Tab-separated table of C-alpha atoms in Angstrom:
chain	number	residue	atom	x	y	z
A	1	UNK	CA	-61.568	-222.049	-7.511
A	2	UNK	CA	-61.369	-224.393	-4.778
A	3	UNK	CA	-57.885	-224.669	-2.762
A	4	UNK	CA	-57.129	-228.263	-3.839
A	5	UNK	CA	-58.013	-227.363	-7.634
A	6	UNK	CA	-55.415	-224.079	-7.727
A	7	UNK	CA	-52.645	-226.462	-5.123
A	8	UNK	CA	-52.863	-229.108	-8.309
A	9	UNK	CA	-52.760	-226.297	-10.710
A	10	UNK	CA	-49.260	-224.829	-8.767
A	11	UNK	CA	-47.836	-228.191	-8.625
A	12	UNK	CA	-48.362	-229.043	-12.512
A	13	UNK	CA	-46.786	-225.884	-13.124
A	14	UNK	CA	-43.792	-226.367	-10.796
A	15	UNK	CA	-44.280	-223.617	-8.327
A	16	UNK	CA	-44.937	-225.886	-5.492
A	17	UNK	CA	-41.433	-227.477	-5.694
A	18	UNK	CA	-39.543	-224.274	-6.227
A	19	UNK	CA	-41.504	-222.799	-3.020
A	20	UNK	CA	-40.676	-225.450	-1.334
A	21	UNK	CA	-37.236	-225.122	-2.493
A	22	UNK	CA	-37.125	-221.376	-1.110
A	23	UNK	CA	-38.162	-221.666	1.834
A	24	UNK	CA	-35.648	-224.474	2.631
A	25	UNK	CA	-32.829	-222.169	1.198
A	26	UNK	CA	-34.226	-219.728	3.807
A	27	UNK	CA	-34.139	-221.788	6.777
A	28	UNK	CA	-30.425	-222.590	5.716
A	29	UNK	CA	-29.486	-218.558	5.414
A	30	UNK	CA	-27.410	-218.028	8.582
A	31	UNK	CA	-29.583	-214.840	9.075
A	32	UNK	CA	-32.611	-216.555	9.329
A	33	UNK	CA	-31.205	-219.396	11.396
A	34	UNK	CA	-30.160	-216.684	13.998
A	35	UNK	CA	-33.561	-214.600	13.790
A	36	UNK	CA	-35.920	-218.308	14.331
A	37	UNK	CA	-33.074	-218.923	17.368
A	38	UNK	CA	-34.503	-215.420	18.902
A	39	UNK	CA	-37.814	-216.249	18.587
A	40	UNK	CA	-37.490	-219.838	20.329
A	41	UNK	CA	-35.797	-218.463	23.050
A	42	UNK	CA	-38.590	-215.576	23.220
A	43	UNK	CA	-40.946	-218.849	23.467
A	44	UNK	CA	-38.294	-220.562	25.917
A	45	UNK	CA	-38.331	-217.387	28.116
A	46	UNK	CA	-42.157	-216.889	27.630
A	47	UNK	CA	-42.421	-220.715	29.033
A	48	UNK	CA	-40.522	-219.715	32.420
A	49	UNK	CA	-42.045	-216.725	33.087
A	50	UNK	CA	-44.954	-218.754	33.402
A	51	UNK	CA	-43.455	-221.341	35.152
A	52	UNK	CA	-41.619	-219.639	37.365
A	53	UNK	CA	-43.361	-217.011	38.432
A	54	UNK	CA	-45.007	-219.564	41.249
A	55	UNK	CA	-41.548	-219.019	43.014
A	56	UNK	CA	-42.436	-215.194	43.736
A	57	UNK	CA	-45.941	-215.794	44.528
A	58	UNK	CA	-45.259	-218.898	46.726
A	59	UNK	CA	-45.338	-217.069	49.882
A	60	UNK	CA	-48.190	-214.496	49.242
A	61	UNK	CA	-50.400	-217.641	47.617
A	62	UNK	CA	-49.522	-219.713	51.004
A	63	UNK	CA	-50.653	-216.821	53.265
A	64	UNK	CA	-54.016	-216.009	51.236
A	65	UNK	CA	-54.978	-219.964	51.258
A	66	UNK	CA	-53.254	-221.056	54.367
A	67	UNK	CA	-51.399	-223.872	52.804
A	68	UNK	CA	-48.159	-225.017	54.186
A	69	UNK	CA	-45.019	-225.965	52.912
A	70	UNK	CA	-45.705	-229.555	51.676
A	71	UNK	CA	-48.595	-228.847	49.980
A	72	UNK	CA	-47.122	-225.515	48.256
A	73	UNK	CA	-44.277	-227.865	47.332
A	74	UNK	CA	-46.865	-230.481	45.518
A	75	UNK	CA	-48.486	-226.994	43.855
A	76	UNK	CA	-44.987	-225.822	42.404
A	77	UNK	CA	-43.606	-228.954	41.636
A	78	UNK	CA	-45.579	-232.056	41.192
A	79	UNK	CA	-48.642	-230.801	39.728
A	80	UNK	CA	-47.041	-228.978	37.088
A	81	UNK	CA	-43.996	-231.191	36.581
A	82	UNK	CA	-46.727	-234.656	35.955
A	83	UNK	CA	-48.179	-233.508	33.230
A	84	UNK	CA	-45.609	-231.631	31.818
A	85	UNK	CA	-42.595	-234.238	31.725
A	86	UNK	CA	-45.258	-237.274	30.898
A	87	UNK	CA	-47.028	-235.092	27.868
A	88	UNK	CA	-43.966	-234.182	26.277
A	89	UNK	CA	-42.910	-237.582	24.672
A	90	UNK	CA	-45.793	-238.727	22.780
A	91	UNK	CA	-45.937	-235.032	21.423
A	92	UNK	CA	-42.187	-235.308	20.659
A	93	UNK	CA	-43.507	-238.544	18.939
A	94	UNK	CA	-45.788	-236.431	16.867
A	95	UNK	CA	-43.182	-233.325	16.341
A	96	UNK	CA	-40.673	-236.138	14.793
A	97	UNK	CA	-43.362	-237.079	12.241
A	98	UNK	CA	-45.122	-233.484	11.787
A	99	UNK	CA	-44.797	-230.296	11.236
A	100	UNK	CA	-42.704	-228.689	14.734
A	101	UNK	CA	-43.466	-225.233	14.228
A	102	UNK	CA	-47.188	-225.699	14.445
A	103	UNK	CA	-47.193	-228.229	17.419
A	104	UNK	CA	-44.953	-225.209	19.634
A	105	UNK	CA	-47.545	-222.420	18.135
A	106	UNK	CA	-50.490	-224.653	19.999
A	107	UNK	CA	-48.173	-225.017	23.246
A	108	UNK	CA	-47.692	-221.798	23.714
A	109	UNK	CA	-51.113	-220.794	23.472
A	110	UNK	CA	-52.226	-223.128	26.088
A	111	UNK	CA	-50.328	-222.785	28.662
A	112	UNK	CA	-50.525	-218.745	28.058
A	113	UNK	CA	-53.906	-219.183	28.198
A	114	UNK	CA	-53.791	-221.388	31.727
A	115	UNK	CA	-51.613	-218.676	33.534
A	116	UNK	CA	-53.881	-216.213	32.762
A	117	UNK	CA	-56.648	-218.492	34.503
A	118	UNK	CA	-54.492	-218.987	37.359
A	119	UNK	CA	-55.144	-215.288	38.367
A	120	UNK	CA	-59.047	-216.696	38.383
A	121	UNK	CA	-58.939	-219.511	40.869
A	122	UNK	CA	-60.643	-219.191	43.879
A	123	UNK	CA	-58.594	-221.997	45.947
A	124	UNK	CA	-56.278	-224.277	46.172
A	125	UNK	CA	-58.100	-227.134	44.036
A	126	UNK	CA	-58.696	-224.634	41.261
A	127	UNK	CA	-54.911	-223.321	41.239
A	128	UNK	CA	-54.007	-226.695	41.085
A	129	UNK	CA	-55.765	-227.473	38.006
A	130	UNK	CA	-54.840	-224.430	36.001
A	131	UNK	CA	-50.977	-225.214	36.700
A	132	UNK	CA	-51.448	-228.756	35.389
A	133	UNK	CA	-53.043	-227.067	32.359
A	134	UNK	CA	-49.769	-224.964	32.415
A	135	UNK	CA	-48.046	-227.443	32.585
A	136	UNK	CA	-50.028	-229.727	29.920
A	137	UNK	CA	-49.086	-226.440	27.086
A	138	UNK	CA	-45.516	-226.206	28.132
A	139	UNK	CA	-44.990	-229.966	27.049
A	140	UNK	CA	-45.415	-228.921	23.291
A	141	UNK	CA	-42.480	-226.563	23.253
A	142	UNK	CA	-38.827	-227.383	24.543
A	143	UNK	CA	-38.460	-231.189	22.268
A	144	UNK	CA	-39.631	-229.587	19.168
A	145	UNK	CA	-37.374	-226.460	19.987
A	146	UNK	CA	-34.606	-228.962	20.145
A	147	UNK	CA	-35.063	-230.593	17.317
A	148	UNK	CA	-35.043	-227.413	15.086
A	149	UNK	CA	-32.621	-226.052	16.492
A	150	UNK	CA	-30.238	-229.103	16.022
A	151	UNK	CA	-31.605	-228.951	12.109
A	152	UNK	CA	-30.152	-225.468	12.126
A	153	UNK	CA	-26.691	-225.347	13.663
A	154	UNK	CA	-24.180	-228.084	13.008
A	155	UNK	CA	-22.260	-229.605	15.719
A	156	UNK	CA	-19.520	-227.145	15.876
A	157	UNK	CA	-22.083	-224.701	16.522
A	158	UNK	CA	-24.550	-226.608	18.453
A	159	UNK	CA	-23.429	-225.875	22.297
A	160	UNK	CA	-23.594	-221.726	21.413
A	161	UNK	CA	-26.776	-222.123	19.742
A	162	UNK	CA	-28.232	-224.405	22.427
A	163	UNK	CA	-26.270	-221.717	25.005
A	164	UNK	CA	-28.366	-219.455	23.644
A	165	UNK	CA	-31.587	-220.712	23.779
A	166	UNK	CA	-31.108	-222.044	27.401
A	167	UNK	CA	-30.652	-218.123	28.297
A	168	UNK	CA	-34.407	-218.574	28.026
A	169	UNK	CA	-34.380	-219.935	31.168
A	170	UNK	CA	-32.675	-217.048	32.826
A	171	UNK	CA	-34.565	-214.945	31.099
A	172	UNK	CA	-37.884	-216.008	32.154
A	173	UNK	CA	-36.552	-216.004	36.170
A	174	UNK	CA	-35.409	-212.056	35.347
A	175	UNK	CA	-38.639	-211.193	34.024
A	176	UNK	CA	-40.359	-213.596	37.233
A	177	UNK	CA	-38.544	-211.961	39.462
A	178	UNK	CA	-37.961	-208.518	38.710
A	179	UNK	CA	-41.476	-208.024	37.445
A	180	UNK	CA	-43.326	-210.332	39.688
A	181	UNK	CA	-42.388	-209.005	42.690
A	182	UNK	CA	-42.915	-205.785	41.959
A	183	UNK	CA	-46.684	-206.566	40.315
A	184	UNK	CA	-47.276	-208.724	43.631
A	185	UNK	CA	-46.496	-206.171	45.768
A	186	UNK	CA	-48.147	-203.715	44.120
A	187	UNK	CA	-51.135	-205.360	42.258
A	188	UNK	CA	-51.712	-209.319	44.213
A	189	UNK	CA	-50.938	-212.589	42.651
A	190	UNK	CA	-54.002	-212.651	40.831
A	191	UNK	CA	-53.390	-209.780	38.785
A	192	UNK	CA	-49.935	-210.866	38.305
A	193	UNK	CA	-51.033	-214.183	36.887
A	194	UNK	CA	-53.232	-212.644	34.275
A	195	UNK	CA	-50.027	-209.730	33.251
A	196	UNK	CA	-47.862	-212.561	32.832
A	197	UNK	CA	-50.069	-215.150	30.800
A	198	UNK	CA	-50.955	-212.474	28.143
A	199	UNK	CA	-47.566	-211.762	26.188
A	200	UNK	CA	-47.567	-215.323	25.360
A	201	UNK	CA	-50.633	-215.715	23.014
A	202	UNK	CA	-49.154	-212.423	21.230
A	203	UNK	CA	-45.784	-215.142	20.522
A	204	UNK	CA	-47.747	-217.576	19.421
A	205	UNK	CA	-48.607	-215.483	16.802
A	206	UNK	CA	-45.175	-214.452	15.778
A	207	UNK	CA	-43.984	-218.141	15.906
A	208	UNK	CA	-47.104	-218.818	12.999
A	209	UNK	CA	-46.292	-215.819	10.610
A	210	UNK	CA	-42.651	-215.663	10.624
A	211	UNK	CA	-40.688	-218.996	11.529
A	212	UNK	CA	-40.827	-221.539	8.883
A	213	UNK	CA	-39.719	-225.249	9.552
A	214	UNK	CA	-36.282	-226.701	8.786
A	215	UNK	CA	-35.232	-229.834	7.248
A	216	UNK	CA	-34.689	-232.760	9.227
A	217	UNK	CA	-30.804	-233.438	9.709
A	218	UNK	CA	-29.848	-230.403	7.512
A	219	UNK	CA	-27.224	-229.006	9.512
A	220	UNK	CA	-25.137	-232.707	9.677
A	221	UNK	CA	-22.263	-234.021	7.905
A	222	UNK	CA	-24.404	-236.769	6.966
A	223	UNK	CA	-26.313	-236.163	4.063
A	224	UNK	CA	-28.335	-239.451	2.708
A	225	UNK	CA	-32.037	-239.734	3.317
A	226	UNK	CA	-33.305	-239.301	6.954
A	227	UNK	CA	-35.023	-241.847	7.980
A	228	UNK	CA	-38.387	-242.634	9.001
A	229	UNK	CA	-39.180	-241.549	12.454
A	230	UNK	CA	-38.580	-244.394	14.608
A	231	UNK	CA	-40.810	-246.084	17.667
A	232	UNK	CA	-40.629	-244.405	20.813
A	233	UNK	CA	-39.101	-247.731	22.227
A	234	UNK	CA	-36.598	-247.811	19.658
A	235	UNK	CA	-35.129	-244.512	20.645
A	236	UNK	CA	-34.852	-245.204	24.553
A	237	UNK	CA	-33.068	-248.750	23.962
A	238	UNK	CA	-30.778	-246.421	21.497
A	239	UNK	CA	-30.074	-244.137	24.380
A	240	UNK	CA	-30.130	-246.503	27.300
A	241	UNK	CA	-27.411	-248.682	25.071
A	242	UNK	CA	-25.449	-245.326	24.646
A	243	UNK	CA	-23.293	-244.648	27.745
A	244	UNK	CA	-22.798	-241.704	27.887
A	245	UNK	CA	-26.275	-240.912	27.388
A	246	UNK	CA	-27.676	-242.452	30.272
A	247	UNK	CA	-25.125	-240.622	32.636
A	248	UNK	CA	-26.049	-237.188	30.812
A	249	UNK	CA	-29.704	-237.829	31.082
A	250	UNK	CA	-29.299	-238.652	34.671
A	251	UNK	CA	-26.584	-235.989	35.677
A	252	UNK	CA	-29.257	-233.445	34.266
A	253	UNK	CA	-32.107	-234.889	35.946
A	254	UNK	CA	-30.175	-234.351	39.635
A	255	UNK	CA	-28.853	-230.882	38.219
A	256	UNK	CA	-32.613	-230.097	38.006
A	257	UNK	CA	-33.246	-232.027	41.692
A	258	UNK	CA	-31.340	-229.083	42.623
A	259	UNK	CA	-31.489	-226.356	40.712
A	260	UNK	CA	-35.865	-226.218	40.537
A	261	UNK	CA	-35.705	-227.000	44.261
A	262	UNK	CA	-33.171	-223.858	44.748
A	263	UNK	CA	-35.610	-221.386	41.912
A	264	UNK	CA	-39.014	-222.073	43.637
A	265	UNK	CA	-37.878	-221.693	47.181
A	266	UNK	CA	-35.370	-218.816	47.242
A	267	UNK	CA	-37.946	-216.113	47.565
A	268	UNK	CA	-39.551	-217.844	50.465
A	269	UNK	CA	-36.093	-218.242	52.275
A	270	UNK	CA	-34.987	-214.504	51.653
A	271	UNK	CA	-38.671	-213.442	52.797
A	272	UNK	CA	-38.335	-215.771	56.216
A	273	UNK	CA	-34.850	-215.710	56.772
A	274	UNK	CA	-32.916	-212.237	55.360
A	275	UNK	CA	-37.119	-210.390	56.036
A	276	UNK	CA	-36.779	-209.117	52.615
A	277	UNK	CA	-39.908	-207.491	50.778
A	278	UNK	CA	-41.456	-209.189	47.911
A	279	UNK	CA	-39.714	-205.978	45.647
A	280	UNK	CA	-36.575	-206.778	47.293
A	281	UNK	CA	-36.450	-210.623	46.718
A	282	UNK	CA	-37.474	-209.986	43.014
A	283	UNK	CA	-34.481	-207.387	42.757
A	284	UNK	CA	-31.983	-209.594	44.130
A	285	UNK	CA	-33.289	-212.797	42.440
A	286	UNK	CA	-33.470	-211.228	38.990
A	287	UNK	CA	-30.172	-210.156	39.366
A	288	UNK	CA	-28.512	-213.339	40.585
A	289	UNK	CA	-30.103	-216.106	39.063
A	290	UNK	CA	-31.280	-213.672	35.971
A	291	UNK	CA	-27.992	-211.946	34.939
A	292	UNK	CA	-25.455	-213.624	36.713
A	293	UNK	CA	-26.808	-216.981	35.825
A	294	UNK	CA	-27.825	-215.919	32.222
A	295	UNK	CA	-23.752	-214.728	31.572
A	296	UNK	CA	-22.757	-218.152	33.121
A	297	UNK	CA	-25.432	-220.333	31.001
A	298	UNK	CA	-24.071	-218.973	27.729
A	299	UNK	CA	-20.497	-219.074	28.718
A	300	UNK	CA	-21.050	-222.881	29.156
A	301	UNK	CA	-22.483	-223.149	26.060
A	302	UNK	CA	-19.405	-221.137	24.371
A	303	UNK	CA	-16.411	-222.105	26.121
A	304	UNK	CA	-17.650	-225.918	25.853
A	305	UNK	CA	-18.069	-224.750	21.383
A	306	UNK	CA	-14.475	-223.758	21.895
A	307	UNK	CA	-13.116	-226.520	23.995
A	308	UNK	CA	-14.678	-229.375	22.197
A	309	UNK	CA	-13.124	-228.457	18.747
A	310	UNK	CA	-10.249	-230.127	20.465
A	311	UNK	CA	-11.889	-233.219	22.192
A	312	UNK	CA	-15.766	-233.913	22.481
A	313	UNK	CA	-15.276	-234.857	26.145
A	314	UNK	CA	-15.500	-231.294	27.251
A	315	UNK	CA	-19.575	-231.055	26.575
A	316	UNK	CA	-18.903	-232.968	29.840
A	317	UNK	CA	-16.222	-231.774	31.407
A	318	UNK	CA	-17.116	-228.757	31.657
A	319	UNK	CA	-20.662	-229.477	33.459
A	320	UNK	CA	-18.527	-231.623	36.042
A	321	UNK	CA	-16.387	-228.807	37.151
A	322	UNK	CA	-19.011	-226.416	37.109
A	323	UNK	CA	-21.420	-228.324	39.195
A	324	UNK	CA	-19.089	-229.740	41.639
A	325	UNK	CA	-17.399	-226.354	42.466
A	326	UNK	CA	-19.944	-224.769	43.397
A	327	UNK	CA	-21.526	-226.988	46.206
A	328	UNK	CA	-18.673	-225.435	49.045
A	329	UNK	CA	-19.867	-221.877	47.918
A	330	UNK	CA	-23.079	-223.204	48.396
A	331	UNK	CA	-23.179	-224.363	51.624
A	332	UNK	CA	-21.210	-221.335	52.845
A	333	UNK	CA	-24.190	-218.771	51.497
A	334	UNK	CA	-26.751	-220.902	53.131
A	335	UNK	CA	-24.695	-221.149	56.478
A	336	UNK	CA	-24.184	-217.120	56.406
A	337	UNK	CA	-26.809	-215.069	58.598
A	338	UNK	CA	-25.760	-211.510	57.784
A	339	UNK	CA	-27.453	-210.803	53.955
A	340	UNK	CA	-24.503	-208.601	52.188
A	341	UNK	CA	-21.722	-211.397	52.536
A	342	UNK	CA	-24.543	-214.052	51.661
A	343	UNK	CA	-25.177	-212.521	48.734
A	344	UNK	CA	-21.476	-212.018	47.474
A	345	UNK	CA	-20.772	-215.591	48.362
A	346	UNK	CA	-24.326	-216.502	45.929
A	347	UNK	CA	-22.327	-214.968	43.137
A	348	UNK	CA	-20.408	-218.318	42.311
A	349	UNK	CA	-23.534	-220.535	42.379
A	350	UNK	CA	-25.567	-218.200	40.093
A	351	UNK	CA	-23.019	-217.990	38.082
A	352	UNK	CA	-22.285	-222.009	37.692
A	353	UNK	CA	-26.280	-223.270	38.479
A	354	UNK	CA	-27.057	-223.072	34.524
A	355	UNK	CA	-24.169	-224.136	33.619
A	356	UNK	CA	-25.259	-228.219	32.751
A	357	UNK	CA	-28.231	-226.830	30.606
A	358	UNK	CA	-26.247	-225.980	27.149
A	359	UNK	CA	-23.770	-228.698	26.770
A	360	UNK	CA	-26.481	-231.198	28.057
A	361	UNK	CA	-29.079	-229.788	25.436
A	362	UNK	CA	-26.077	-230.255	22.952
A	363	UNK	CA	-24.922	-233.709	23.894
A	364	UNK	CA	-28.368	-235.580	23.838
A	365	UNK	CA	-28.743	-233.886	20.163
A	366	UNK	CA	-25.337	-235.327	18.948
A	367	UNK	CA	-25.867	-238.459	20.622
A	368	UNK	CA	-28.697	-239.551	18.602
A	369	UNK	CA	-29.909	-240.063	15.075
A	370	UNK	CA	-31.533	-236.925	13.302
A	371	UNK	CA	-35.068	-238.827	13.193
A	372	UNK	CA	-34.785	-239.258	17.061
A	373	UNK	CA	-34.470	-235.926	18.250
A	374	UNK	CA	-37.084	-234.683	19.463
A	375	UNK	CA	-38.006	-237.710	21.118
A	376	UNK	CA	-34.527	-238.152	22.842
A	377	UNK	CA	-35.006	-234.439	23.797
A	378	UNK	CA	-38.856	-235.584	25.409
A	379	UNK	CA	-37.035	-238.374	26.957
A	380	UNK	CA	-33.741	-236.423	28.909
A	381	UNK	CA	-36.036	-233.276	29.785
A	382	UNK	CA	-39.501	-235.918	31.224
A	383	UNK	CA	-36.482	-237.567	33.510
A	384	UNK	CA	-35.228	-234.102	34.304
A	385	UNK	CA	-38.946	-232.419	35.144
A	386	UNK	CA	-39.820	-235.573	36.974
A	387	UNK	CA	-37.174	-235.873	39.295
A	388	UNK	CA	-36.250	-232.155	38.990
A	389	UNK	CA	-39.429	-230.115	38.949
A	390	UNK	CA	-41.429	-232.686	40.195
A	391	UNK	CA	-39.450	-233.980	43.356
A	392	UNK	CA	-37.536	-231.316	43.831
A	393	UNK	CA	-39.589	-228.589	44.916
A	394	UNK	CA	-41.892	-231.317	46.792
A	395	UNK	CA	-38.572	-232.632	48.440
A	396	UNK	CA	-37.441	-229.224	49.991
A	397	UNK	CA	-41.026	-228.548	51.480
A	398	UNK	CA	-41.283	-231.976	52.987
A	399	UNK	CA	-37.847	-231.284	54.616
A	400	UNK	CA	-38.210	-227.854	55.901
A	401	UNK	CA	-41.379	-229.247	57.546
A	402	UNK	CA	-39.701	-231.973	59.386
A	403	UNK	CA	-37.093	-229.681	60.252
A	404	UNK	CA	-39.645	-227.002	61.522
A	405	UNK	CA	-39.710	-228.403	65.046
A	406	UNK	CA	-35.965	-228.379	65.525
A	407	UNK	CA	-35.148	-224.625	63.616
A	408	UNK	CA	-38.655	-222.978	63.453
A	409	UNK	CA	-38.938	-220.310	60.607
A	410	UNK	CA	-35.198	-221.576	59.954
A	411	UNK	CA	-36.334	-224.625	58.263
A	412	UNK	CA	-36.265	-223.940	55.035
A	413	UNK	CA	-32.142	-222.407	55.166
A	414	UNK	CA	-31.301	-226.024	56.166
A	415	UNK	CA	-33.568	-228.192	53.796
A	416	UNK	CA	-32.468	-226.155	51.220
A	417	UNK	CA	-28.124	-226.484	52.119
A	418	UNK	CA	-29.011	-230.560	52.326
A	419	UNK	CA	-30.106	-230.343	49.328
A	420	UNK	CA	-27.102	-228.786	47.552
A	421	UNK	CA	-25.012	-231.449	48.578
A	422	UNK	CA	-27.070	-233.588	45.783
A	423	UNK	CA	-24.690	-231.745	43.190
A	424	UNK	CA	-22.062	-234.052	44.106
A	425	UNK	CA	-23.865	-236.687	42.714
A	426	UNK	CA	-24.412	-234.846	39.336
A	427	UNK	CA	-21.147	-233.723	38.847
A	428	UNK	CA	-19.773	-237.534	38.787
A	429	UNK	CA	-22.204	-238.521	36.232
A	430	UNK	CA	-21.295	-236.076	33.736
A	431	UNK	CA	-17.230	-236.900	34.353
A	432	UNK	CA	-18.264	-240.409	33.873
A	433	UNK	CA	-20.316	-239.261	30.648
A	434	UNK	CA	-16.979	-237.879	29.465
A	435	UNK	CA	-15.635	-241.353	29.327
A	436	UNK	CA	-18.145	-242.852	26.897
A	437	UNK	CA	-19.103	-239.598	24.897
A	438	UNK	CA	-17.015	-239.722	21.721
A	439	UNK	CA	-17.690	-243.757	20.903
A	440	UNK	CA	-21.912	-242.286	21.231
A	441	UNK	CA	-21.330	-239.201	19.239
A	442	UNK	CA	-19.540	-241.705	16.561
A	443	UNK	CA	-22.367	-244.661	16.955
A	444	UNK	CA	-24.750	-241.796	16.248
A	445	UNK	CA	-23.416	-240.592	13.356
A	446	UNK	CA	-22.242	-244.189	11.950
């Protein structure tokens, strides 16, 4: 019996609609809301891993090509950040009209597959290329993640759940880190490439059996109809006409200036300036920026839950404060030359670098229709990899060149405390954000 003869034999005796009907009660069970939350953020951590891992092998992949800094910058930042950011809106395009689970299954198993070929190139050129292929499988995953996410967990829930799911993030640098450094050390970058690449094709797998997709706007208050996915122009007047959007989107976009500039280049300063060991660095840095960070990235997410049952306006609030306090503590660890009070001082920045991913993640959901998610999501994290990922990392080699002459191997400590001063700048968006967020939460929902 062919498939289509014993599908119209299923449907004429009802069983299509009543599995269809189960499986949308499942994906509104709280327990299987929580369990498909785990296994995004395994994908979520699985993508920075990847990513991320360039950041402990930066120094050991200069040495063995003889690169220098600007052109390692354009390796861990451009070349990945291009393809990714500009790739991940017409797929967000697609993932509002199609099936999301599938399109993130594919993602993953590209760019899983394109780290483990990064362990295979035999220069620059071919490095290059495999991170753009990276890069080009990462775009499937975080706007469709989004999306389901914000199909899953209803508003009051929304900043924990996104909280959550950002810990992929800190995650991923943990695992970089802590693992990386040690596999480096032991076994080369190339090897590590290859270690690193292969968990991920084993997640695509588990993302295809056991996560089932939700239905479109089924967590909100709202409950006619959703609406046909809208034109990709449609949704970026709708977000560009939204206050507080546009100051979110671009108070996460300099958060990321920062904070990708600050991930990719801290091994490389604690290996020239503090003469750590590439063990050493991963220890410290999967500490910090891996447990220190991944506490404050879900307390964000939490305490902004908490606050905002009482007004909406601390989704932003909270991201001000955060990102604005930490900029003296910042300047302070870079200015310290002895490593022990450095690193005490780095506690406060760990702690508060994460802190705009959650409530960000949150507010761009809330501040658009359910049809437009995942293309609003494409939209705030292109602007963010672009400027973020892509200048970012680019930004801080450039500098620490031109300061070479001037500071020597101290070059990169200085290009890298100019830099934090950008956080300034981010934390005034979000308080203006705060101004304009309930009136776009309430246009949203109108």
């Amino acid at each position: 019996m062919s498939l289509r003869t014993r599908a119209g034999r299923l449907s004429s005796a009802g069983m299509v609609p009543k599995i269809i009907g189960d499986s949308q009660r499942l994906t509104e069970h709280p327990s299987y809301r929580w369990y498909a939350l785990g296994v995004l953020v395994l994908v979520f951590t699985s993508s920075h891993v990847d990513r991320q891992i360039m950041g402990i092998l930066l120094e050991p992949i200069k040495n063995d090509l003889g690169a220098s800094d600007t052109q390692m910058g354009f390796l861990i930042g451009l070349t990945f950040a291009l393809f990714y950011a500009t790739l991940g809106m017409p797929i967000a395009m697609i993932a509002d009209r199609s099936n999301r689970r599938n399109i993130i299954t594919a993602a993953i198993t590209i760019w899983s597959g394109m780290t483990v070929l990064c362990g295979y190139a035999q220069n620059f050129v071919q490095l290059a290329l495999a991170r753009i292929g990276v890069g080009v499988g990462e775009a499937g995953s975080s706007p469709p993640s989004h999306s389901m996410i914000s199909d899953m967990f209803p508003l009051g829930q929304r900043g924990t759940a996104m909280g959550i799911y950002a810990l992929g993030v800190n995650m991923g640098l943990l695992i970089a880190y802590l693992a990386g450094g040690w596999m480096s050390e032991h076994w080369g970058w190339r090897a590590t490439f290859i270690a690193v690449g292969l968990p991920g094709l084993a997640i695509a797998l588990l993302v295809r059996l056991t996560v089932m997709e939700p239905l479109r706007g089924g967590s909100d208050e709202r409950k006619e109809a959703i609406a046909k996915a809208p034109p990709f122009m449609e949704v970026a007047r709708f977000m560009w006409r939204t206050p507080a959007t546009r100051h979110v989107v671009f108070g996460s976009s300099l958060a990321g200036f920062v904070g990708y500039g600050m991930v990719l280049w801290l091994p490389a300063f604690f290996v020239r300036s503090h003469g750590l060991t590439q063990t050493e660095v991963g220890m410290t840095l999967a500490l910090m920026t891996g447990l220190v960070g991944g506490i404050g990235t879900f307390v964000a997410g939490k305490v902004a839950d908490m606050l905002a049952k009482r007004d909406e306006r601390w989704f932003a609030w909270i991201v001000a404060a955060g990102m604005g306090g930490l900029v003296p503590f910042l300047v302070l660890f870079f200015l310290s030359q002895d490593f022990a009070p450095a690193l005490l001082v780095y506690l406060i920045p760990a702690f508060f670098g994460g802190f705009y991913m959650a409530p960000t993640f949150a507010m761009i959901q809330s501040l658009v229709r359910p049809e437009m998610r995942s293309v609003a999501a494409s939209i705030c994290l292109f602007m963010l990899n672009i400027i973020g990922l892509g200048f970012g990392p680019q930004g801080v080699g450039i500098v620490s060149d031109l300061l070479s002459a001037d500071f020597g191997n101290e070059s990169l400590r200085y290009s890298l405390m100019i830099f934090s001063l950008v956080n300034v700048w981010c934390a005034l968006h979000y308080y203006l954000a705060a101004k304009y967020l309930r009136e776009g939460i309430a246009r949203a929902s109108a």
